[in-house]
Amino acid sequence: MQFIPFSPLIDIGFWSQLSKNKIEIYKLDDGERSLLVKTKINPYQEKTSQLYLDIYAFQDEITLNKSGPFEIYSRIQFQNYNTIETYQEFDHLNYVQLTFKKMIESFSKDEKPNLFQGRMSIFADLKKYLFYYKLVVPQFQIENIQNIIQKSLTDYLGDQMQLFQQQLSLIIQQQQKEISNTSFVILRKENLQYVQFDEYQKNKQDVIFLYFDSYNQSQLNGQFNNFIAYLITNNSIKDQLNNINIIVIKDALTINKNQFSLKNSIYLELNLSESKIVEQNGQYKAFNIEGYLQEKKIDLKSFMDEQSLAREAVDLNIKLMKWRLLPELDLEKVQTQKVLLIGAGTLGCQLARNLIGWGIRKITFVDYGKISYSNPVRQSLYDFEDSTKGGRPKAEVAAEKLKKIFPDIESEGYQLQIPMPGHFVTELQVQQTLESFYKLSELVSTHDAVFLLTDSRESRWLPTVLSNAYGKMCFSVALGFDSFLIIRHGISLKKYNPEIHGERLACYFCNDISSPGNSMKDRTLDQQCTVTRPGLSFLASAYSSELFVSLIHSPLLDGTPASDNTEQLQQTDLGILPHFLRGQLSDFEVRLFYGRAFKHCVACSQQILDALEKNPQQFLLEALNRPDVLQDISGITEELTQNKQEIHEIQDIDGDDECSVLQIIS
Ligand SMILES: [Zn+2]
């Protein structure tokens, strides 16, 4: 049998509560007190066996956690010293020996033993936010444990699994306090029913010990030695020591579909008749004593400001999702994404809020517009003040407001006019247009994902071209009056490999055989402003952020193939990965579609990519001033003249310009 020691995992809340208690309650009283420590198993694989201390450690009563993994509480000794000298004087080795002796004395009595004893000694230098501590958990060492049988619990239980699940569920609900400081309960072997300790004293025959180990890998926590020490020193079970039956629970014990997952738990039959507590020179040998006696120092200077506390709290909130519900979540991968939002209107504002909710730390806005009087009611990052005196620039304000919501965010805004096909550039405007082009190129190249959230079709063209050129993930989100469209663009040609990615997926422009032009010309007021139902942008931004996070979990990322058959869509632990979603409020439906990339696409084809790379300035200026040139470059013109019959007519899927650009291939 191999053992692993406890590693303390101390929450920032613990230190901040300790500082508060020291100032408000303990003051100069450095007498002995007690703390609640807890052990629990997380649903994912752990490298260490953790002993948790958090803000609740100072409570008198154990508060039970009903929703998360099952937790076992233990009360330990605690002393917060006034000076570093008195802290250093305490003899922890002596404490360990005395504790061992007391434990052994108590083991011979007919009472429930206290197997979890520990002591935390602290010196808190509050002026410097420095904390020195030692956390010692006396654990025996036992020699000659004979392992007769060891198997997985599921194999051992067989048909009794159902019965066991029921009993376990009752124990967890009713006996949590009972397990404090012992980590075990007793079951009657025949029916797996819980037996009170007093009752067990009267009849020690035919029982199974149900032991909760705090580590979900194959080793056991060193606490198991204390349990064995109890069994071998308690005189009354001496004649049964050659066959001790133990169920060791090594799983998180969160309920899923009315069942616990017990994949790590084991069943043991031990022969302890030859087992002995290890002693050396008249002293008990303690497991991992050097480790426990090591002094630890915590420097909380950087943590004690509110901003850091907010970061801790936000992180914790997101981690809870992982710990409690979805162990497979790759939070680090999500949080390190750098996201570029083209458009800081209704969609941009709301999407940014969703992304910070997922813990994303870098968000950049690009928008040329200023905040107008009508914006604040729909665009969730702005208020009335921002719209006065001609209105402040959207991108800048959006970035500023994100920082107000969450100071840890790295957020920037650029008031930038996106060069658009059909929006002619005069001689005088050339310089500025090129500057915008290079700035946009730089922004796309330094982010991981680009979201196109503007309200015109032509403003999405250049960012689409650049995302393809720089190999970035790209998403388009567009709103109609009561419908929205979300597309994850096919993988960049720079990364595309048909053998891995299958058929390349369409971009926003793929199903279009004309170049984007100036859609603002000859439009009435209601056509120029995007008139949409107010809830729509919230829905669309919610779906797009969730699609993005799901996609991050797919190993192929934006190269993840799609299909027109929903059943065949790729899946992650968060669900399926559609290519594009079209939601409609009139029937409250969201439908999934799929489209292949078009080899003559005016935005994402090889020909466009080549033209851009050959001479970026010339390509750009031509595309802006003569939109037809895109059809020529991409080869549509030629295709049209040669093969007129075979080009499908563009289907107008909702009569609204914004959403009509994509033909549904089904
Ligand atoms: Zn395309």
PDB file of C-alpha atoms in Angstrom, residues 434-645:
ATOM      1  CA  LEU A 434      -4.495  52.515 -45.587  1.00  0.00           C
ATOM      2  CA  GLU A 435      -3.783  53.377 -41.974  1.00  0.00           C
ATOM      3  CA  SER A 436      -7.089  51.804 -40.963  1.00  0.00           C
ATOM      4  CA  PHE A 437      -6.275  48.775 -43.086  1.00  0.00           C
ATOM      5  CA  TYR A 438      -2.898  48.225 -41.445  1.00  0.00           C
ATOM      6  CA  LYS A 439      -4.281  48.799 -37.966  1.00  0.00           C
ATOM      7  CA  LEU A 440      -7.062  46.306 -38.585  1.00  0.00           C
ATOM      8  CA  SER A 441      -4.562  43.800 -39.992  1.00  0.00           C
ATOM      9  CA  GLU A 442      -2.444  44.188 -36.883  1.00  0.00           C
ATOM     10  CA  LEU A 443      -5.456  43.704 -34.609  1.00  0.00           C
ATOM     11  CA  VAL A 444      -6.638  40.580 -36.424  1.00  0.00           C
ATOM     12  CA  SER A 445      -3.130  39.127 -36.384  1.00  0.00           C
ATOM     13  CA  THR A 446      -2.725  39.644 -32.619  1.00  0.00           C
ATOM     14  CA  HIS A 447      -6.027  38.069 -31.552  1.00  0.00           C
ATOM     15  CA  ASP A 448      -7.247  34.480 -31.576  1.00  0.00           C
ATOM     16  CA  ALA A 449     -10.852  34.992 -32.568  1.00  0.00           C
ATOM     17  CA  VAL A 450     -12.647  37.684 -34.532  1.00  0.00           C
ATOM     18  CA  PHE A 451     -16.361  38.382 -34.212  1.00  0.00           C
ATOM     19  CA  LEU A 452     -18.093  40.322 -36.976  1.00  0.00           C
ATOM     20  CA  LEU A 453     -20.915  42.211 -35.293  1.00  0.00           C
ATOM     21  CA  THR A 454     -21.495  45.205 -37.528  1.00  0.00           C
ATOM     22  CA  ASP A 455     -24.798  46.055 -39.109  1.00  0.00           C
ATOM     23  CA  SER A 456     -23.782  46.099 -42.745  1.00  0.00           C
ATOM     24  CA  ARG A 457     -22.683  43.345 -45.012  1.00  0.00           C
ATOM     25  CA  GLU A 458     -19.778  45.162 -46.613  1.00  0.00           C
ATOM     26  CA  SER A 459     -18.161  46.020 -43.270  1.00  0.00           C
ATOM     27  CA  ARG A 460     -17.715  42.292 -42.652  1.00  0.00           C
ATOM     28  CA  TRP A 461     -15.762  41.755 -45.842  1.00  0.00           C
ATOM     29  CA  LEU A 462     -12.276  42.997 -44.940  1.00  0.00           C
ATOM     30  CA  PRO A 463     -12.222  41.370 -41.476  1.00  0.00           C
ATOM     31  CA  THR A 464     -13.284  38.109 -43.141  1.00  0.00           C
ATOM     32  CA  VAL A 465     -10.452  38.410 -45.661  1.00  0.00           C
ATOM     33  CA  LEU A 466      -7.945  39.218 -42.916  1.00  0.00           C
ATOM     34  CA  SER A 467      -9.091  36.406 -40.605  1.00  0.00           C
ATOM     35  CA  ASN A 468      -8.530  34.008 -43.474  1.00  0.00           C
ATOM     36  CA  ALA A 469      -5.124  35.521 -44.227  1.00  0.00           C
ATOM     37  CA  TYR A 470      -3.939  35.394 -40.600  1.00  0.00           C
ATOM     38  CA  GLY A 471      -5.452  31.995 -39.827  1.00  0.00           C
ATOM     39  CA  LYS A 472      -7.844  33.225 -37.147  1.00  0.00           C
ATOM     40  CA  MET A 473     -11.143  31.843 -35.935  1.00  0.00           C
ATOM     41  CA  CYS A 474     -13.950  33.991 -37.259  1.00  0.00           C
ATOM     42  CA  PHE A 475     -17.616  34.303 -36.388  1.00  0.00           C
ATOM     43  CA  SER A 476     -20.346  36.363 -38.031  1.00  0.00           C
ATOM     44  CA  VAL A 477     -23.408  37.412 -36.123  1.00  0.00           C
ATOM     45  CA  ALA A 478     -26.145  39.264 -37.948  1.00  0.00           C
ATOM     46  CA  LEU A 479     -29.560  40.513 -36.930  1.00  0.00           C
ATOM     47  CA  GLY A 480     -32.735  40.929 -38.951  1.00  0.00           C
ATOM     48  CA  PHE A 481     -35.904  42.369 -37.496  1.00  0.00           C
ATOM     49  CA  ASP A 482     -36.856  39.206 -35.661  1.00  0.00           C
ATOM     50  CA  SER A 483     -34.243  36.730 -36.774  1.00  0.00           C
ATOM     51  CA  PHE A 484     -30.556  36.248 -36.228  1.00  0.00           C
ATOM     52  CA  LEU A 485     -27.834  34.379 -38.004  1.00  0.00           C
ATOM     53  CA  ILE A 486     -24.613  33.065 -36.502  1.00  0.00           C
ATOM     54  CA  ILE A 487     -21.898  31.509 -38.633  1.00  0.00           C
ATOM     55  CA  ARG A 488     -18.604  30.081 -37.611  1.00  0.00           C
ATOM     56  CA  HIS A 489     -16.480  30.669 -40.682  1.00  0.00           C
ATOM     57  CA  GLY A 490     -14.627  27.729 -42.174  1.00  0.00           C
ATOM     58  CA  ILE A 491     -11.002  27.309 -41.192  1.00  0.00           C
ATOM     59  CA  SER A 492      -8.464  29.585 -42.830  1.00  0.00           C
ATOM     60  CA  LEU A 493      -6.897  28.247 -46.025  1.00  0.00           C
ATOM     61  CA  LYS A 494      -3.568  28.717 -44.279  1.00  0.00           C
ATOM     62  CA  LYS A 495      -4.447  25.903 -41.924  1.00  0.00           C
ATOM     63  CA  TYR A 496      -6.837  23.873 -44.014  1.00  0.00           C
ATOM     64  CA  ASN A 497      -6.012  20.228 -44.589  1.00  0.00           C
ATOM     65  CA  PRO A 498      -8.776  18.225 -46.285  1.00  0.00           C
ATOM     66  CA  GLU A 499      -7.578  14.976 -44.729  1.00  0.00           C
ATOM     67  CA  ILE A 500      -8.026  16.355 -41.222  1.00  0.00           C
ATOM     68  CA  HIS A 501     -10.785  18.913 -41.620  1.00  0.00           C
ATOM     69  CA  GLY A 502     -12.938  17.280 -44.267  1.00  0.00           C
ATOM     70  CA  GLU A 503     -14.943  19.652 -46.379  1.00  0.00           C
ATOM     71  CA  ARG A 504     -14.093  23.273 -45.642  1.00  0.00           C
ATOM     72  CA  LEU A 505     -16.999  25.251 -44.247  1.00  0.00           C
ATOM     73  CA  ALA A 506     -18.459  28.387 -45.794  1.00  0.00           C
ATOM     74  CA  CYS A 507     -17.798  31.907 -44.598  1.00  0.00           C
ATOM     75  CA  TYR A 508     -20.374  34.681 -44.471  1.00  0.00           C
ATOM     76  CA  PHE A 509     -19.804  35.449 -48.166  1.00  0.00           C
ATOM     77  CA  CYS A 510     -19.421  31.962 -49.576  1.00  0.00           C
ATOM     78  CA  ASN A 511     -22.918  31.567 -50.899  1.00  0.00           C
ATOM     79  CA  ASP A 512     -22.909  34.892 -52.562  1.00  0.00           C
ATOM     80  CA  ILE A 513     -22.003  35.427 -56.163  1.00  0.00           C
ATOM     81  CA  SER A 514     -21.878  39.188 -56.081  1.00  0.00           C
ATOM     82  CA  SER A 515     -19.422  41.454 -54.326  1.00  0.00           C
ATOM     83  CA  PRO A 516     -20.558  43.328 -51.290  1.00  0.00           C
ATOM     84  CA  GLY A 517     -21.500  46.874 -52.271  1.00  0.00           C
ATOM     85  CA  ASN A 518     -22.619  50.034 -50.572  1.00  0.00           C
ATOM     86  CA  SER A 519     -25.817  49.033 -48.825  1.00  0.00           C
ATOM     87  CA  MET A 520     -26.321  52.488 -47.345  1.00  0.00           C
ATOM     88  CA  LYS A 521     -27.069  54.051 -50.699  1.00  0.00           C
ATOM     89  CA  ASP A 522     -30.703  54.772 -51.553  1.00  0.00           C
ATOM     90  CA  ARG A 523     -31.987  53.495 -48.257  1.00  0.00           C
ATOM     91  CA  THR A 524     -34.754  54.990 -46.163  1.00  0.00           C
ATOM     92  CA  LEU A 525     -34.231  55.721 -42.487  1.00  0.00           C
ATOM     93  CA  ASP A 526     -35.772  52.476 -41.271  1.00  0.00           C
ATOM     94  CA  GLN A 527     -33.545  50.519 -43.626  1.00  0.00           C
ATOM     95  CA  GLN A 528     -30.358  52.293 -42.617  1.00  0.00           C
ATOM     96  CA  CYS A 529     -30.694  51.722 -38.911  1.00  0.00           C
ATOM     97  CA  THR A 530     -30.942  48.151 -37.851  1.00  0.00           C
ATOM     98  CA  VAL A 531     -34.450  47.887 -36.546  1.00  0.00           C
ATOM     99  CA  THR A 532     -34.675  44.736 -34.523  1.00  0.00           C
ATOM    100  CA  ARG A 533     -36.705  43.354 -31.674  1.00  0.00           C
ATOM    101  CA  PRO A 534     -34.834  44.410 -28.502  1.00  0.00           C
ATOM    102  CA  GLY A 535     -34.326  40.931 -27.090  1.00  0.00           C
ATOM    103  CA  LEU A 536     -32.790  39.627 -30.291  1.00  0.00           C
ATOM    104  CA  SER A 537     -29.225  40.839 -29.790  1.00  0.00           C
ATOM    105  CA  PHE A 538     -29.151  39.251 -26.336  1.00  0.00           C
ATOM    106  CA  LEU A 539     -30.187  35.914 -27.786  1.00  0.00           C
ATOM    107  CA  ALA A 540     -27.779  36.115 -30.693  1.00  0.00           C
ATOM    108  CA  SER A 541     -24.841  37.171 -28.543  1.00  0.00           C
ATOM    109  CA  ALA A 542     -25.614  34.434 -26.029  1.00  0.00           C
ATOM    110  CA  TYR A 543     -25.694  31.758 -28.708  1.00  0.00           C
ATOM    111  CA  SER A 544     -22.516  33.031 -30.307  1.00  0.00           C
ATOM    112  CA  SER A 545     -20.503  33.156 -27.083  1.00  0.00           C
ATOM    113  CA  GLU A 546     -21.630  29.642 -26.221  1.00  0.00           C
ATOM    114  CA  LEU A 547     -20.842  28.374 -29.714  1.00  0.00           C
ATOM    115  CA  PHE A 548     -17.407  29.943 -29.380  1.00  0.00           C
ATOM    116  CA  VAL A 549     -16.714  28.307 -26.008  1.00  0.00           C
ATOM    117  CA  SER A 550     -17.945  24.959 -27.328  1.00  0.00           C
ATOM    118  CA  LEU A 551     -15.702  25.284 -30.350  1.00  0.00           C
ATOM    119  CA  ILE A 552     -12.692  25.990 -28.120  1.00  0.00           C
ATOM    120  CA  HIS A 553     -13.286  22.565 -26.604  1.00  0.00           C
ATOM    121  CA  SER A 554     -13.077  20.836 -29.946  1.00  0.00           C
ATOM    122  CA  PRO A 555      -9.521  19.686 -30.681  1.00  0.00           C
ATOM    123  CA  LEU A 556      -9.840  20.839 -34.311  1.00  0.00           C
ATOM    124  CA  LEU A 557     -11.150  24.271 -33.282  1.00  0.00           C
ATOM    125  CA  ASP A 558     -12.437  26.156 -36.327  1.00  0.00           C
ATOM    126  CA  GLY A 559     -11.400  23.191 -38.467  1.00  0.00           C
ATOM    127  CA  THR A 560     -14.102  21.090 -36.835  1.00  0.00           C
ATOM    128  CA  PRO A 561     -16.211  19.698 -39.664  1.00  0.00           C
ATOM    129  CA  ALA A 562     -19.981  20.021 -39.777  1.00  0.00           C
ATOM    130  CA  SER A 563     -22.791  18.259 -41.519  1.00  0.00           C
ATOM    131  CA  ASP A 564     -26.337  18.881 -42.635  1.00  0.00           C
ATOM    132  CA  ASN A 565     -27.367  15.958 -40.509  1.00  0.00           C
ATOM    133  CA  THR A 566     -27.628  17.133 -36.897  1.00  0.00           C
ATOM    134  CA  GLU A 567     -26.970  13.601 -35.689  1.00  0.00           C
ATOM    135  CA  GLN A 568     -23.592  13.609 -37.408  1.00  0.00           C
ATOM    136  CA  LEU A 569     -22.379  16.911 -35.969  1.00  0.00           C
ATOM    137  CA  GLN A 570     -19.181  16.787 -33.961  1.00  0.00           C
ATOM    138  CA  GLN A 571     -19.623  16.884 -30.205  1.00  0.00           C
ATOM    139  CA  THR A 572     -17.676  18.184 -27.248  1.00  0.00           C
ATOM    140  CA  ASP A 573     -18.577  17.803 -23.601  1.00  0.00           C
ATOM    141  CA  LEU A 574     -20.606  20.963 -24.033  1.00  0.00           C
ATOM    142  CA  GLY A 575     -22.666  19.585 -26.891  1.00  0.00           C
ATOM    143  CA  ILE A 576     -22.848  19.710 -30.680  1.00  0.00           C
ATOM    144  CA  LEU A 577     -20.957  22.061 -32.984  1.00  0.00           C
ATOM    145  CA  PRO A 578     -23.231  23.344 -35.735  1.00  0.00           C
ATOM    146  CA  HIS A 579     -21.927  25.422 -38.626  1.00  0.00           C
ATOM    147  CA  PHE A 580     -24.563  28.066 -38.590  1.00  0.00           C
ATOM    148  CA  LEU A 581     -27.564  28.861 -36.511  1.00  0.00           C
ATOM    149  CA  ARG A 582     -30.569  30.780 -37.566  1.00  0.00           C
ATOM    150  CA  GLY A 583     -32.950  31.845 -34.849  1.00  0.00           C
ATOM    151  CA  GLN A 584     -36.355  33.321 -35.337  1.00  0.00           C
ATOM    152  CA  LEU A 585     -38.526  34.999 -32.753  1.00  0.00           C
ATOM    153  CA  SER A 586     -41.771  34.560 -34.665  1.00  0.00           C
ATOM    154  CA  ASP A 587     -41.792  30.868 -33.789  1.00  0.00           C
ATOM    155  CA  PHE A 588     -39.054  30.911 -31.130  1.00  0.00           C
ATOM    156  CA  GLU A 589     -37.041  28.375 -33.070  1.00  0.00           C
ATOM    157  CA  VAL A 590     -33.349  28.012 -33.712  1.00  0.00           C
ATOM    158  CA  ARG A 591     -32.473  25.985 -36.778  1.00  0.00           C
ATOM    159  CA  LEU A 592     -29.074  24.598 -37.710  1.00  0.00           C
ATOM    160  CA  PHE A 593     -27.614  24.740 -41.188  1.00  0.00           C
ATOM    161  CA  TYR A 594     -24.494  23.760 -42.969  1.00  0.00           C
ATOM    162  CA  GLY A 595     -22.708  25.119 -46.039  1.00  0.00           C
ATOM    163  CA  ARG A 596     -19.532  24.252 -47.913  1.00  0.00           C
ATOM    164  CA  ALA A 597     -16.948  26.857 -48.779  1.00  0.00           C
ATOM    165  CA  PHE A 598     -17.295  28.256 -52.305  1.00  0.00           C
ATOM    166  CA  LYS A 599     -14.095  28.037 -54.359  1.00  0.00           C
ATOM    167  CA  HIS A 600     -14.853  31.411 -55.931  1.00  0.00           C
ATOM    168  CA  CYS A 601     -15.826  33.158 -52.697  1.00  0.00           C
ATOM    169  CA  VAL A 602     -15.224  36.930 -52.827  1.00  0.00           C
ATOM    170  CA  ALA A 603     -13.830  36.833 -49.276  1.00  0.00           C
ATOM    171  CA  CYS A 604     -12.281  33.494 -48.367  1.00  0.00           C
ATOM    172  CA  SER A 605     -11.078  31.903 -51.601  1.00  0.00           C
ATOM    173  CA  GLN A 606      -7.465  31.157 -52.505  1.00  0.00           C
ATOM    174  CA  GLN A 607      -7.579  33.717 -55.333  1.00  0.00           C
ATOM    175  CA  ILE A 608      -8.526  36.529 -52.928  1.00  0.00           C
ATOM    176  CA  LEU A 609      -5.875  35.436 -50.476  1.00  0.00           C
ATOM    177  CA  ASP A 610      -3.235  35.420 -53.221  1.00  0.00           C
ATOM    178  CA  ALA A 611      -4.250  38.863 -54.476  1.00  0.00           C
ATOM    179  CA  LEU A 612      -4.079  40.299 -50.979  1.00  0.00           C
ATOM    180  CA  GLU A 613      -0.663  38.865 -50.337  1.00  0.00           C
ATOM    181  CA  LYS A 614       0.724  39.873 -53.709  1.00  0.00           C
ATOM    182  CA  ASN A 615      -0.013  43.559 -53.295  1.00  0.00           C
ATOM    183  CA  PRO A 616      -2.132  44.457 -50.281  1.00  0.00           C
ATOM    184  CA  GLN A 617      -2.507  48.184 -51.024  1.00  0.00           C
ATOM    185  CA  GLN A 618      -3.430  47.781 -54.648  1.00  0.00           C
ATOM    186  CA  PHE A 619      -5.820  44.941 -53.877  1.00  0.00           C
ATOM    187  CA  LEU A 620      -7.550  46.925 -51.166  1.00  0.00           C
ATOM    188  CA  LEU A 621      -7.958  50.162 -53.096  1.00  0.00           C
ATOM    189  CA  GLU A 622      -9.244  48.354 -56.165  1.00  0.00           C
ATOM    190  CA  ALA A 623     -11.715  46.363 -54.114  1.00  0.00           C
ATOM    191  CA  LEU A 624     -13.035  49.504 -52.465  1.00  0.00           C
ATOM    192  CA  ASN A 625     -13.382  51.572 -55.581  1.00  0.00           C
ATOM    193  CA  ARG A 626     -14.505  48.879 -57.970  1.00  0.00           C
ATOM    194  CA  PRO A 627     -16.343  46.100 -56.133  1.00  0.00           C
ATOM    195  CA  ASP A 628     -16.724  44.102 -59.357  1.00  0.00           C
ATOM    196  CA  VAL A 629     -13.018  43.473 -59.241  1.00  0.00           C
ATOM    197  CA  LEU A 630     -13.609  40.922 -56.489  1.00  0.00           C
ATOM    198  CA  GLN A 631     -15.777  38.891 -58.819  1.00  0.00           C
ATOM    199  CA  ASP A 632     -13.042  39.030 -61.414  1.00  0.00           C
ATOM    200  CA  ILE A 633     -10.299  38.027 -59.004  1.00  0.00           C
ATOM    201  CA  SER A 634     -12.262  35.245 -57.391  1.00  0.00           C
ATOM    202  CA  GLY A 635     -13.209  33.863 -60.778  1.00  0.00           C
ATOM    203  CA  ILE A 636     -16.959  34.279 -60.467  1.00  0.00           C
ATOM    204  CA  THR A 637     -17.168  36.398 -63.596  1.00  0.00           C
ATOM    205  CA  GLU A 638     -15.519  33.727 -65.666  1.00  0.00           C
ATOM    206  CA  GLU A 639     -17.568  30.990 -64.076  1.00  0.00           C
ATOM    207  CA  LEU A 640     -20.739  32.927 -64.752  1.00  0.00           C
ATOM    208  CA  THR A 641     -20.044  33.390 -68.454  1.00  0.00           C
ATOM    209  CA  GLN A 642     -18.892  29.816 -68.982  1.00  0.00           C
ATOM    210  CA  ASN A 643     -21.369  27.984 -66.899  1.00  0.00           C
ATOM    211  CA  LYS A 644     -24.356  30.171 -66.452  1.00  0.00           C
ATOM    212  CA  GLN A 645     -26.796  27.335 -65.998  1.00  0.00           C
TER     213      GLN A 645
END
